[in-house]
Structures are given as structure tokens and as C-alpha cells.
mmCIF file of C-alpha atoms in Angstrom:
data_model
loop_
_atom_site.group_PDB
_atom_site.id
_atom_site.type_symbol
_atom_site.label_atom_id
_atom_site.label_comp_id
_atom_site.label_asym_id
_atom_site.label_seq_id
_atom_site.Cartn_x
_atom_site.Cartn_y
_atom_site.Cartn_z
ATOM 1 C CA UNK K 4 109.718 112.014 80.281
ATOM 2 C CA UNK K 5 111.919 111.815 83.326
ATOM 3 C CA UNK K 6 115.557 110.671 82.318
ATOM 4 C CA UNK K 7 118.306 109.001 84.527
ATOM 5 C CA UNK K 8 121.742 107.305 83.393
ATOM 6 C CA UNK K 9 122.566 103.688 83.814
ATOM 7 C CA UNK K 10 126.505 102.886 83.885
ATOM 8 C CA UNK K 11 127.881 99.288 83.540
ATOM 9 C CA UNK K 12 131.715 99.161 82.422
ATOM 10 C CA UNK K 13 130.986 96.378 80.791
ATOM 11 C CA UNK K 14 128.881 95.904 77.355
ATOM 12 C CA UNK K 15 125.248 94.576 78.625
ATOM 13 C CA UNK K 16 123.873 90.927 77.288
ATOM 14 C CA UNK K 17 119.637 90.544 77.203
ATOM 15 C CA UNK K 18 120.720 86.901 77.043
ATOM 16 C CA UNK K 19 123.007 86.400 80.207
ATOM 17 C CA UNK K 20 122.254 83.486 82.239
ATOM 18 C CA UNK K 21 124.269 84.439 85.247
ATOM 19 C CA UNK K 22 123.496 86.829 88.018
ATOM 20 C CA UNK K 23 126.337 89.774 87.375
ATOM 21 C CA UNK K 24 124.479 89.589 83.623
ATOM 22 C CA UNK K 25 120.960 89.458 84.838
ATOM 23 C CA UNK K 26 120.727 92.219 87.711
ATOM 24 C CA UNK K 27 121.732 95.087 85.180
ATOM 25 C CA UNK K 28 118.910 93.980 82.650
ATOM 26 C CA UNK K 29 116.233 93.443 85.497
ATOM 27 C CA UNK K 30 117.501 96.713 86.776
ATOM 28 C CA UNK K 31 116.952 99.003 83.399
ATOM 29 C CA UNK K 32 113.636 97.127 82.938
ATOM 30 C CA UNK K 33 112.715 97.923 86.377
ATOM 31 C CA UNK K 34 113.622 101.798 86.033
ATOM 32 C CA UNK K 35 111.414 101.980 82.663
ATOM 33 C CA UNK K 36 108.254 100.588 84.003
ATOM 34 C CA UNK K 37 108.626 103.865 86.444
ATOM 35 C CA UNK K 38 108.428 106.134 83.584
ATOM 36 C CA UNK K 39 112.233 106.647 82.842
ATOM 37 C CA UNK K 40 114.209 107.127 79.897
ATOM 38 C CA UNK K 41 117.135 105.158 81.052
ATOM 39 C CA UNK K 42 120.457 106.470 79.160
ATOM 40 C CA UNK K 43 122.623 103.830 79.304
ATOM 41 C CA UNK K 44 126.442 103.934 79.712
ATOM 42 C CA UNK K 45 127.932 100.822 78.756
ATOM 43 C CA UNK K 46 130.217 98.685 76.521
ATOM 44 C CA UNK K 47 133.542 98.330 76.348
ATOM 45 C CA UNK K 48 136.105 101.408 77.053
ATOM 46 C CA UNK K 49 135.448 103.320 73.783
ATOM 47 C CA UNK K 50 132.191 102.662 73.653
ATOM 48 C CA UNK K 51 131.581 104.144 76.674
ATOM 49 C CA UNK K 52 134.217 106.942 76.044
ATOM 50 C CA UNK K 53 131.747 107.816 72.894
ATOM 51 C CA UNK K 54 128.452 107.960 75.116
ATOM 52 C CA UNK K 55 130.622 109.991 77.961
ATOM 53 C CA UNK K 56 131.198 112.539 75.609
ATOM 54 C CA UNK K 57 128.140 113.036 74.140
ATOM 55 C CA UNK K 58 126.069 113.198 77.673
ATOM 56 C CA UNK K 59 128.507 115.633 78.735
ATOM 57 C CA UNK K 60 127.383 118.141 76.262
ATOM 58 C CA UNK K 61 123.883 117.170 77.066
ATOM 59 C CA UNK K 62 123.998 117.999 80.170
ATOM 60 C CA UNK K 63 126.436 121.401 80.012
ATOM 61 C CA UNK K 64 123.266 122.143 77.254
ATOM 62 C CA UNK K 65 121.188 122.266 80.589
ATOM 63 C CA UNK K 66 119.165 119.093 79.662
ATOM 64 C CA UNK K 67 117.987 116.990 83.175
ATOM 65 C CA UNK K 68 118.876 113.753 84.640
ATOM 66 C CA UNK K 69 117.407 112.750 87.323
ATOM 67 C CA UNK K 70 120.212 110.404 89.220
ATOM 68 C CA UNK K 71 122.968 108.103 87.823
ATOM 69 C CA UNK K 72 122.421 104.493 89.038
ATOM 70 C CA UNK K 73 125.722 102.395 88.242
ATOM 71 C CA UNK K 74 126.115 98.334 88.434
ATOM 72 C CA UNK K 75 129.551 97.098 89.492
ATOM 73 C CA UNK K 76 131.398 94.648 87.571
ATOM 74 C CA UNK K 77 133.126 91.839 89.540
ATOM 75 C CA UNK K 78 136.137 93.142 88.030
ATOM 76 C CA UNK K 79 138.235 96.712 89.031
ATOM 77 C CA UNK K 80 136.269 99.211 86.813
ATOM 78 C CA UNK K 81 139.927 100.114 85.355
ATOM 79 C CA UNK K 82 140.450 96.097 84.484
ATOM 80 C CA UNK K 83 137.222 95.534 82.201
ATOM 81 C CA UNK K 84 138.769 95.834 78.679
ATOM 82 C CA UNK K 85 138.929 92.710 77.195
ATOM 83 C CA UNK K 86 143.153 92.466 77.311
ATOM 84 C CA UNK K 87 142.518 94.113 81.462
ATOM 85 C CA UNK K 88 144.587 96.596 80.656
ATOM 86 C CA UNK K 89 143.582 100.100 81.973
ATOM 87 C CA UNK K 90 143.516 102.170 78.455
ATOM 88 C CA UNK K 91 140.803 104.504 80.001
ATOM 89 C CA UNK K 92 142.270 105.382 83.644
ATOM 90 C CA UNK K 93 139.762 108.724 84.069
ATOM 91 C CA UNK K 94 136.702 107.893 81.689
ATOM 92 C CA UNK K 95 134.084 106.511 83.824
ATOM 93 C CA UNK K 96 135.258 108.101 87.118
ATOM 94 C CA UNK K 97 135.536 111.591 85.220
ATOM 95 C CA UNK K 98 132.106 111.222 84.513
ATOM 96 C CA UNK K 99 131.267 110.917 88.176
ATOM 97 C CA UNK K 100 133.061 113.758 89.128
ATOM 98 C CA UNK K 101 131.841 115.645 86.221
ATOM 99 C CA UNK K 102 127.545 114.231 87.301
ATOM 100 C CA UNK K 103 128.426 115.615 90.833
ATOM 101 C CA UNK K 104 129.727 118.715 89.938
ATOM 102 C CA UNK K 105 126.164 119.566 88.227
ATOM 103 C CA UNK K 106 124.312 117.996 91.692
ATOM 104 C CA UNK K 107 123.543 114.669 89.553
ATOM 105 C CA UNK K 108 123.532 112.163 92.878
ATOM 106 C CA UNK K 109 125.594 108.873 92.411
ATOM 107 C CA UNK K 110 123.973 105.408 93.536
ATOM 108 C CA UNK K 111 126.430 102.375 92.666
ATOM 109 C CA UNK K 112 125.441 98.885 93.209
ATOM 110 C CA UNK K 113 128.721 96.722 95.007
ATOM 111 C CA UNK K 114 128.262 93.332 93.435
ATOM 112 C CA UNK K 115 131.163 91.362 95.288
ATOM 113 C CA UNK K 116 134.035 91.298 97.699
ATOM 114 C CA UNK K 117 135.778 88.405 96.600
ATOM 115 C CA UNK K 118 139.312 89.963 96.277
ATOM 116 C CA UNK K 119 139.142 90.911 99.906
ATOM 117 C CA UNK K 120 139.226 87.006 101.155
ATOM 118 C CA UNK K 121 142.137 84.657 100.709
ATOM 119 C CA UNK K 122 140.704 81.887 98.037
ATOM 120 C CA UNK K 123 141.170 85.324 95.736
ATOM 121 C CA UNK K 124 142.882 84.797 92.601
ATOM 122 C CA UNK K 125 144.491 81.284 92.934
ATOM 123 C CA UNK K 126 144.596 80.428 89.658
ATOM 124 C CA UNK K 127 146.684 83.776 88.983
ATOM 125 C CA UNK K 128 150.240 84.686 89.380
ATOM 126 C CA UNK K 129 151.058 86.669 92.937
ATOM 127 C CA UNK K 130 152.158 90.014 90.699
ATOM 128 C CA UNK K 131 148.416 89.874 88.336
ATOM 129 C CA UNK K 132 146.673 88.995 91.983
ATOM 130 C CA UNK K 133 148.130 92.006 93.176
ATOM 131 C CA UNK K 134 148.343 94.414 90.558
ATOM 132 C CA UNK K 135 144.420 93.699 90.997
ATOM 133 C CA UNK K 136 143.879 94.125 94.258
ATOM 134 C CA UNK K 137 145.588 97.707 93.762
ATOM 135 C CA UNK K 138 143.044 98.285 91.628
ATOM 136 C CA UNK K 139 139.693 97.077 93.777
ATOM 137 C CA UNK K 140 141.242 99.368 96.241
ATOM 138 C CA UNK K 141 140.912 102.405 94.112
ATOM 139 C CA UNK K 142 137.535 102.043 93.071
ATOM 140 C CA UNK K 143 136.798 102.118 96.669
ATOM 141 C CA UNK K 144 138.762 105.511 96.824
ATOM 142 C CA UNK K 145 136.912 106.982 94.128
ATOM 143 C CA UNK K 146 133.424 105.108 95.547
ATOM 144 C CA UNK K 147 134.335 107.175 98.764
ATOM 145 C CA UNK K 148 135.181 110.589 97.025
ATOM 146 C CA UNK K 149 131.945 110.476 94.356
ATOM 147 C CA UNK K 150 129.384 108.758 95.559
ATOM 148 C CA UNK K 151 126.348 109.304 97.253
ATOM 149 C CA UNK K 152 125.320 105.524 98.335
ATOM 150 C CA UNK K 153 126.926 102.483 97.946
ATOM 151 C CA UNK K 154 124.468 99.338 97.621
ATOM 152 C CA UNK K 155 125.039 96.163 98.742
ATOM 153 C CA UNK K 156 123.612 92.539 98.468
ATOM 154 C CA UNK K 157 123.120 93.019 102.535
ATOM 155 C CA UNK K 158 124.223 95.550 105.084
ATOM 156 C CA UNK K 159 126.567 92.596 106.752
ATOM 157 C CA UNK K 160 128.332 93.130 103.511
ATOM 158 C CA UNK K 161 129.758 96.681 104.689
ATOM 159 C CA UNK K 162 131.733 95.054 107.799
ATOM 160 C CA UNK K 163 134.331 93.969 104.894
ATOM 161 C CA UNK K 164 134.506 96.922 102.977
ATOM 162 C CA UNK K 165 137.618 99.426 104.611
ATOM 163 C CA UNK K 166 137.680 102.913 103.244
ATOM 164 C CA UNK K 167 134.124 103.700 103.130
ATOM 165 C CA UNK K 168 132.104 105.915 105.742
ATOM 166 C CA UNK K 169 129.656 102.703 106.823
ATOM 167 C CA UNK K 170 126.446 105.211 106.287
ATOM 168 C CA UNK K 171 126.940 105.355 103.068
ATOM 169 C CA UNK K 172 126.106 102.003 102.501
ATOM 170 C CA UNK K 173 122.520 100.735 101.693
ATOM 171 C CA UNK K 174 121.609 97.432 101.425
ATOM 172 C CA UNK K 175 119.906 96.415 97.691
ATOM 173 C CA UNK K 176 119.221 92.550 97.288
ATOM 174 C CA UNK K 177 118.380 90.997 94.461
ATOM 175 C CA UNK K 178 114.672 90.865 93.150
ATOM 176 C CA UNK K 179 112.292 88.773 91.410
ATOM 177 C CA UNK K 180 109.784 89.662 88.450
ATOM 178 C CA UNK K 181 106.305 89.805 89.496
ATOM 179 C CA UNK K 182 105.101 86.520 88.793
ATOM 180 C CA UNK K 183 101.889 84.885 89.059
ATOM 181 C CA UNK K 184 100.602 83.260 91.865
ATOM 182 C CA UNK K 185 101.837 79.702 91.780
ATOM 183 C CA UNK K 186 99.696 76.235 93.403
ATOM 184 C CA UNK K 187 100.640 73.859 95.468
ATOM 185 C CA UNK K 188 99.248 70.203 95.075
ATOM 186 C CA UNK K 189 99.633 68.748 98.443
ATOM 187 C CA UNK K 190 98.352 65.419 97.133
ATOM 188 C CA UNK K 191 101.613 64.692 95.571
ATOM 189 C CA UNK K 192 103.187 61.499 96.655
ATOM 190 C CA UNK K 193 106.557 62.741 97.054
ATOM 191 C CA UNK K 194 108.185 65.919 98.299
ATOM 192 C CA UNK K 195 109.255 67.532 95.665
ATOM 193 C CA UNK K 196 112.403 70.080 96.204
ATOM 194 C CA UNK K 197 114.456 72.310 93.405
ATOM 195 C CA UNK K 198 117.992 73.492 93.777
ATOM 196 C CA UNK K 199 118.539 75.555 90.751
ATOM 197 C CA UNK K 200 121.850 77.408 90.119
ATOM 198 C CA UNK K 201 125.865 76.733 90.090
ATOM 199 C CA UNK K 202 127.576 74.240 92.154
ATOM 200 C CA UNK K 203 131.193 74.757 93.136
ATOM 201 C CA UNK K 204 133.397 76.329 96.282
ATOM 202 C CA UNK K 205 130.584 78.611 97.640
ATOM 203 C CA UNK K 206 127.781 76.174 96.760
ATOM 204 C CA UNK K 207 128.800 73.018 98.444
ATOM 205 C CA UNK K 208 125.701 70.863 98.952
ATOM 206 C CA UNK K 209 127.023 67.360 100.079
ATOM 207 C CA UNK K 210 124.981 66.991 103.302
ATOM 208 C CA UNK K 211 121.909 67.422 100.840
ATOM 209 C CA UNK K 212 122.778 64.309 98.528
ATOM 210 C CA UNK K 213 123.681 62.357 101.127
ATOM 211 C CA UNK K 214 120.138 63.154 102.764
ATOM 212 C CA UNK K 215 118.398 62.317 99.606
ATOM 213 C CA UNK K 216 119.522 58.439 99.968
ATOM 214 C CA UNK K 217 117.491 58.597 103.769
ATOM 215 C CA UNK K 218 114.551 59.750 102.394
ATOM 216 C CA UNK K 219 112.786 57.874 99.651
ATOM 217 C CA UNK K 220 109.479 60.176 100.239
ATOM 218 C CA UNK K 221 111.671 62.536 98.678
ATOM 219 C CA UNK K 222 112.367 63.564 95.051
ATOM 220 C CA UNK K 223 115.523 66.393 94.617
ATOM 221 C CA UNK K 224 115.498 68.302 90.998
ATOM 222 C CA UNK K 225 119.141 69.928 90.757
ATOM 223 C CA UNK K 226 119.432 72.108 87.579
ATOM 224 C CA UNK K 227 123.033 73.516 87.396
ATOM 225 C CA UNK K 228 125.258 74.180 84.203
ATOM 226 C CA UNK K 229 126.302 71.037 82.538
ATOM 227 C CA UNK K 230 129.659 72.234 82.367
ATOM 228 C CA UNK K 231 129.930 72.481 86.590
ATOM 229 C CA UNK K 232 128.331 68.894 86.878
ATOM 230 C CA UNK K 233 130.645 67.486 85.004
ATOM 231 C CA UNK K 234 133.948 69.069 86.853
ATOM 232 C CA UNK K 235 132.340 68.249 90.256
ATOM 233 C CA UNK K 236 129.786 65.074 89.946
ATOM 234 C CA UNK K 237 132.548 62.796 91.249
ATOM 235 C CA UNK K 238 132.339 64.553 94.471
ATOM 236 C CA UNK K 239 128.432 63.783 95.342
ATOM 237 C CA UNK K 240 126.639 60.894 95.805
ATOM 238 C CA UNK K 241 124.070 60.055 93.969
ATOM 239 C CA UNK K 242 120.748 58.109 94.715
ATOM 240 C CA UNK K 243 117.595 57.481 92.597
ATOM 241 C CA UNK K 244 115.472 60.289 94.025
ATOM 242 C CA UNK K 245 117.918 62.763 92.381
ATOM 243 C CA UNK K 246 117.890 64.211 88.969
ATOM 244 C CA UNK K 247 120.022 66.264 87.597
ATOM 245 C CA UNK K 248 119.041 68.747 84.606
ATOM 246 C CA UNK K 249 120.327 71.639 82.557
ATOM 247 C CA UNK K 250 118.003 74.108 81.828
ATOM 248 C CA UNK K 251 117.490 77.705 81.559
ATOM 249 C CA UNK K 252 115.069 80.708 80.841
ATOM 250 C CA UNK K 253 111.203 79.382 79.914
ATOM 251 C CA UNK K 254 112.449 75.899 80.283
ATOM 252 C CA UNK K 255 112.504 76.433 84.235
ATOM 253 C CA UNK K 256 108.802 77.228 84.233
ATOM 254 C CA UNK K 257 108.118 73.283 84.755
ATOM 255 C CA UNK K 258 111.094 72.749 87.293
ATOM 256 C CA UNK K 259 109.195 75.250 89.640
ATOM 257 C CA UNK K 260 105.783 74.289 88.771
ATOM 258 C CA UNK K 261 106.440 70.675 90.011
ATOM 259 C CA UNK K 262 108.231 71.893 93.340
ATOM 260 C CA UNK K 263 107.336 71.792 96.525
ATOM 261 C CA UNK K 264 110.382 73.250 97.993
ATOM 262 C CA UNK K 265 113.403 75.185 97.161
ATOM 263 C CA UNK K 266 116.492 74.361 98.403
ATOM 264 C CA UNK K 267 119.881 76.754 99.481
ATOM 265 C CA UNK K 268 120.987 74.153 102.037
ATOM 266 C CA UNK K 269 124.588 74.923 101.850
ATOM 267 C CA UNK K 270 127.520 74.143 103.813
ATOM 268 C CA UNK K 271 127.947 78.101 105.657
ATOM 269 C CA UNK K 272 131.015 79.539 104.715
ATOM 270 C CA UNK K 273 132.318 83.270 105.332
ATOM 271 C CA UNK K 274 131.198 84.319 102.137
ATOM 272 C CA UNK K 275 127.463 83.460 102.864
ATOM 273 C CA UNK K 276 127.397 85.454 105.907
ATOM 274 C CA UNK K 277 126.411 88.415 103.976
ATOM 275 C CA UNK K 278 125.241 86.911 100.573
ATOM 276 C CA UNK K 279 122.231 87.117 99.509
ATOM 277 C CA UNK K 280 121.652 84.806 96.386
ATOM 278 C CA UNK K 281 119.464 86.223 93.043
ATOM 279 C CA UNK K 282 117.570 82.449 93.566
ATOM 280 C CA UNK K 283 116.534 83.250 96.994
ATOM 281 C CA UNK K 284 114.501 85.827 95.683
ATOM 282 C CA UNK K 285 113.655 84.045 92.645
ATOM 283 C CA UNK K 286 112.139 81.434 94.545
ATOM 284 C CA UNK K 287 110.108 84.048 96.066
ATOM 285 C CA UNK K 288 108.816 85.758 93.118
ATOM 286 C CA UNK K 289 107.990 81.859 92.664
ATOM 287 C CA UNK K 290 106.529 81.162 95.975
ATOM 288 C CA UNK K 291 108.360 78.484 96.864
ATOM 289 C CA UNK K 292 109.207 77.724 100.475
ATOM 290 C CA UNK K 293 112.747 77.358 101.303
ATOM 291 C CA UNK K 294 115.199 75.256 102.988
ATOM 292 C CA UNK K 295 118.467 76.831 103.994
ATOM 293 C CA UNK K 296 121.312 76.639 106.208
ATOM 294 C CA UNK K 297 121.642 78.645 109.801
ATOM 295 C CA UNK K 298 125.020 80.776 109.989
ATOM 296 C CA UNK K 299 123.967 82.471 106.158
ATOM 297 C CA UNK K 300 122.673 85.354 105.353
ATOM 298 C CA UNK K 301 119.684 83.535 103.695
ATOM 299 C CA UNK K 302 119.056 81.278 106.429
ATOM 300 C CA UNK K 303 118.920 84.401 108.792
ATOM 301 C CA UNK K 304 116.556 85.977 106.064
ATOM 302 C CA UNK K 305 114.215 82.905 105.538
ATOM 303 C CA UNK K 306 113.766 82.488 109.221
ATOM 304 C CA UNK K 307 113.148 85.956 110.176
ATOM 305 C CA UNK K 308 110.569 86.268 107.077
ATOM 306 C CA UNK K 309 108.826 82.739 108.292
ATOM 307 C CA UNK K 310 108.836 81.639 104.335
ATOM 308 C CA UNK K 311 110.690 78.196 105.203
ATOM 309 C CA UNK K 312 112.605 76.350 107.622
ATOM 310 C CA UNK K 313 116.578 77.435 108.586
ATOM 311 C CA UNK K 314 118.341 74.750 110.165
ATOM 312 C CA UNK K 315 121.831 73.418 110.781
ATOM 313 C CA UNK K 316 124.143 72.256 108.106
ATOM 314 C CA UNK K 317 123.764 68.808 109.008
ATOM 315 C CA UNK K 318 122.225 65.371 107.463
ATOM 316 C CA UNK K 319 120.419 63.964 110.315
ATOM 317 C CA UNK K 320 118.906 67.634 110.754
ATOM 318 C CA UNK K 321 117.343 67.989 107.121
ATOM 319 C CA UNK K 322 116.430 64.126 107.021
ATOM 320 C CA UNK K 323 114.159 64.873 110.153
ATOM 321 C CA UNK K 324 112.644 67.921 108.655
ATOM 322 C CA UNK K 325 111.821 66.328 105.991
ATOM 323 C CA UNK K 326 109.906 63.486 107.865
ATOM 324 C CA UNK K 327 108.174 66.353 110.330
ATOM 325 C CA UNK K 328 107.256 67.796 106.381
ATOM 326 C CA UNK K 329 106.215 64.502 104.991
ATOM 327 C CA UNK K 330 103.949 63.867 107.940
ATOM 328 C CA UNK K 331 102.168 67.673 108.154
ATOM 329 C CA UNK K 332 102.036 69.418 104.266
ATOM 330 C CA UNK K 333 100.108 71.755 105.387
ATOM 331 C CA UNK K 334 103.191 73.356 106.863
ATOM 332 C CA UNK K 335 104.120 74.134 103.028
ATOM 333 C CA UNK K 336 100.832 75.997 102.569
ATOM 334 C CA UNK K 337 101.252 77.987 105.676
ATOM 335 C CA UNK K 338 104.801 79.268 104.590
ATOM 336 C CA UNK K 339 103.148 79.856 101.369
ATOM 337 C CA UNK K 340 100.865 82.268 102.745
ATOM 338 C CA UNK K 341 103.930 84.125 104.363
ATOM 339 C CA UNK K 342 105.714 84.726 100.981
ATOM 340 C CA UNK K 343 102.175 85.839 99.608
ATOM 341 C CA UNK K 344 102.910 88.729 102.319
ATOM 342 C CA UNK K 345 106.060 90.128 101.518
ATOM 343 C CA UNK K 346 106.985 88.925 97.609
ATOM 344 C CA UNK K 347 105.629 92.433 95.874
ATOM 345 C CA UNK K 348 108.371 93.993 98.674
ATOM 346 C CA UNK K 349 111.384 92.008 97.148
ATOM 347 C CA UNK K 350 110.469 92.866 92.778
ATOM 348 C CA UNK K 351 112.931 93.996 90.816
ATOM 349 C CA UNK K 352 110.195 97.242 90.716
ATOM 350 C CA UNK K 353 110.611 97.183 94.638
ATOM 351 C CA UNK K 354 114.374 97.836 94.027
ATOM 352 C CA UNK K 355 114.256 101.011 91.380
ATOM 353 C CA UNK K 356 111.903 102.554 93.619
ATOM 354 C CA UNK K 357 114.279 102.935 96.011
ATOM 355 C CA UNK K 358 116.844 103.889 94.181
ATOM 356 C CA UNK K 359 114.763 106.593 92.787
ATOM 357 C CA UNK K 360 114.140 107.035 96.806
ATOM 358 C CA UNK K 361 117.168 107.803 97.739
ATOM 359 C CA UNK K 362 118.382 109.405 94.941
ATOM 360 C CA UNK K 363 116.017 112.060 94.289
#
């Protein structure tokens, strides 16, 4: 059987409900169903210091690997110990070095640039905001020195990044698991759209709420953590064709069986000019036409792709959508039809097989 390695600084949870904790597990499942023994690398510092060593000998034994695919954390590499302090300064670099030195190629999935804007690290002292930012700025020296590609959420991602050669970046959304085809029941009485995910500074969906009291042919399903609804409810206002929810895992199944639409209409910030959400392709997987915002990533995506409408963040905008919807359905059906096209493109299997692509 073919073998590869998978790093993630961090231990790895089969449970984790939010997208740094789902990608890796989607990933390794991904990379098995292609035939691979996937070695993982992961854990905390010793750990991972254990499984270093071993593999080492493995591979000075002359026994193959294929490629080493690595996932990011949003932290520095050096800061993932639970106390953040860097007790293992050469591990999991040193094992780079050590994979290229035996022509093992390096692919290392970016997960965030966060650090790099100003909202960074408010709630931290100026010395711990910049004692990390020291460190994000060596893993991009070492990213520059060992790897092969650098993957990204989108290729608009890479005008942020400074160090890097730009064409050594790849861009490697999100995917989806290769659901079943889904119906739609036009005969509904209402429109039925489904925002699920967090709300909070780069999820700001007031123009959406506010839209909901316009349009009583409407029905909005928003499933967030309860935790984040209760720190930011006070901000939204609420109408009776909204409910809110807290579910996750199988207990979606229903939310996206009874939707019509999916919504990521959210006010555009800088930070969704090259995001690309794990939902977005989630609602694909789900075939679920979406609504999003022009001046995102997503919206930019959507509209290209024809698998939903991208307009302007703005109330009077989405409230006549929705009437142009409510008065042709069939629209839905034809988007439909478009994701039907291109969802097999965007699995989480779609994603390994580049990476075995390009890394082989």
C-alpha cells in the first residue's frame, strides 16, 4: 500500500465542530479512500517529537513515502503547546528539512492570515501580540526554505502573504462529502433559506434580518452556536419568519432538507475578499443555491459558477430578489442543475487528488 505522512501540530479531534477541526479529518479520510496509508504526525509537542523519531528511522531504513501533506494551525507552529510556549523550536521544521533531504515533497495547507490585519490580537497585551507575530513570520521563513507548495483557501489569499515566491502558492478550498442528490419541492408556500455557521466580526448579517421583516413569503433558519447568539442577539432584529437553532452533525440533515436556499449574505469586509467559507462548499455538496454578497470571494465564486444569485450588500437589493424568486421558482431548479455540474469537482476526494497531483 502506498504511504504518505499527514502533519498537524496540534492533537486531531473526530468530533470537532469547527472548520480548523474538520478540514484535517475530511482531509485524512479523503487521502485513504485513494488507497493511502496515511501516517499521521500529530498531538501535542512530545507526541509528535515521539512519532518524528520513529519515522525518521523508517525512512533512513529505506521504507517509501509518497509526499508529506501538512494542515496549518491558526496558531505559529512554535506557539501550539498548550502553555504557547515554544519547548520544541526545531521538531516539526527538522522534520521538513530532514523529508526534503530524502526528495519527500512538502505540500502545507495555509489556513489563515489573521495576524497580518489590524483587528489581530485585541484582546492581548502589545508584547504577547507581538512576540506572536514574530513567530507567524518565521513559519513563513521556513514555509519559503522547505516547501514545495503552499495551499490556500483562494489564490487572492497570496496578495497578503510577504516572503513567499507567489508560484508557490496553490489555491485548495474547502470541500464537501459526496452527498446524495437532494429535492427541491417548489410547491412550498414559503421560501425557505438556511444560514448555518458562526456569527460575529467576519459574519455580520444585519441587512439579512432586517430583510426578513419585508418579506413575509419568506422563512430564514439561522443555526449558529448558542454561545455566539447569546453574546450578539441584542444586535439583530428579529421578526417572526426567523428561527434561530443550535444544531450540529446528523441533526443538520433536516435544516437542509427543508431549504430552499442557502444564505452567505454578509456585510464584505477585507477578510472575505479571499475567503472561501467550508459552508459554501457544504451547501454544495448539499445542492443548495446560494445567496451571497458581491465584493467576496464567495460572491465572485457563486456568480462565476451560476449556482445562485451575488448581489450587493444591501436590504432593498435582497428584498427584491427575493420577490423576482417568489414570483419564478423555477429559477431555484435551474441553479440546481448548475451545482449538479460542478459539485463532484469541489469533494473533499477532489482535494487529495490534487494534492497527490502535485506532489507526486
Amino acid at each position: 500500500m502506498k504511504k504518505m505522512f499527514f502533519h498537524h501540530p496540534l492533537p486531531l479531534d473526530k468530533n470537532a465542530t469547527s472548520a480548523s477541526g474538520i478540514r484535517p479529518i475530511k482531509m485524512i479520510e479523503a487521502f485513504e479512500r485513494l488507497g493511502y496509508e496515511v501516517v499521521e504526525i500529530s498531538g501535542y509537542g512530545a507526541e509528535r517529537k515521539k512519532l518524528i523519531a520513529d519515522l525518521k528511522n523508517r525512512i533512513s531504513n529505506g521504507e517509501r513515502f509518497e509526499f508529506l501533506y501538512s494542515e496549518s494551525s491558526t496558531q505559529p507552529t512554535l506557539l501550539t503547546e498548550k502553555n504557547h510556549y515554544p519547548k520544541y523550536p526545531f521538531l516539526d521544521f527538522g522534520f521538513f528539512k530532514f523529508c526534503k533531504s530524502h526528495n519527500i515533497k512538502i505540500g502545507l495547507f495555509y489556513r489563515d492570515i489573521y495576524w497580518l490585519f489590524s483587528e489581530y490580537g485585541k484582546n492581548l497585551s502589545s508584547a504577547k501580540r507581538n512576540i506572536a507575530k514574530v513567530f507567524y513570520k518565521y513559519d513563513l521563513f521556513q514555509y519559503k526554505k522547505l516547501l514545495d507548495i503552499v495551499y490556500l483557501p483562494s489564490l487572492k489569499m497570496a496578495d497578503y502573504i510577504p516572503y513567499i515566491e507567489k508560484n508557490k502558492f496553490k489555491a485548495l478550498p474547502p470541500g464537501h462529502d459526496e452527498y446524495e442528490s437532494g429535492r427541491y419541492d417548489n410547491d412550498s408556500e414559503k421560501i425557505r433559506l438556511l444560514y448555518i455557521g458562526g456569527l460575529g466580526n467576519h459574519y455580520k448579517m444585519h441587512k439579512l434580518f432586517q430583510t426578513m421583516s419585508k418579506t413575509d413569503f419568506c422563512h430564514l433558519s439561522i443555526c449558529t452556536r448558542q454561545k455566539e447568539w447569546l453574546d450578539i442577539k441584542n444586535e439583530y432584529n428579529m421578526s417572526n419568519n426567523i428561527s434561530i437553532v443550535h444544531k450540529s452533525g446528523k441533526e443538520l440533515d433536516d435544516l437542509y432538507k427543508n431549504a430552499d436556499i442557502a444564505m452567505i449574505f454578509v456585510e464584505p469586509q477585507q477578510y472575505w475578499e479571499f475567503a472561501m467559507p467550508v459552508k459554501l462548499f457544504e451547501y454544495i455538496g448539499k445542492e443548495k443555491p446560494i445567496i451571497a454578497s458581491n465584493g467576496t470571494m464567495t460572491g465572485e465564486f457563486v456568480s462565476k459558477n451560476d449556482i445562485g444569485w451575488s448581489i450587493d450588500y444591501d436590504i432593498s437589493n435582497l428584498e427584491n430578489l427575493l420577490i423576482q424568486i417568489n414570483q419564478d421558482k423555477n429559477q431555484i431548479n435551474l441553479k440546481i442543475q448548475n451545482i449538479k455540474k460542478l459539485k463532484h469537482e469541489h469533494s473533499w476526494l477532489a482535494r487529495a487528488k490534487q494534492v497527490e497531483s502535485d506532489l507526486i
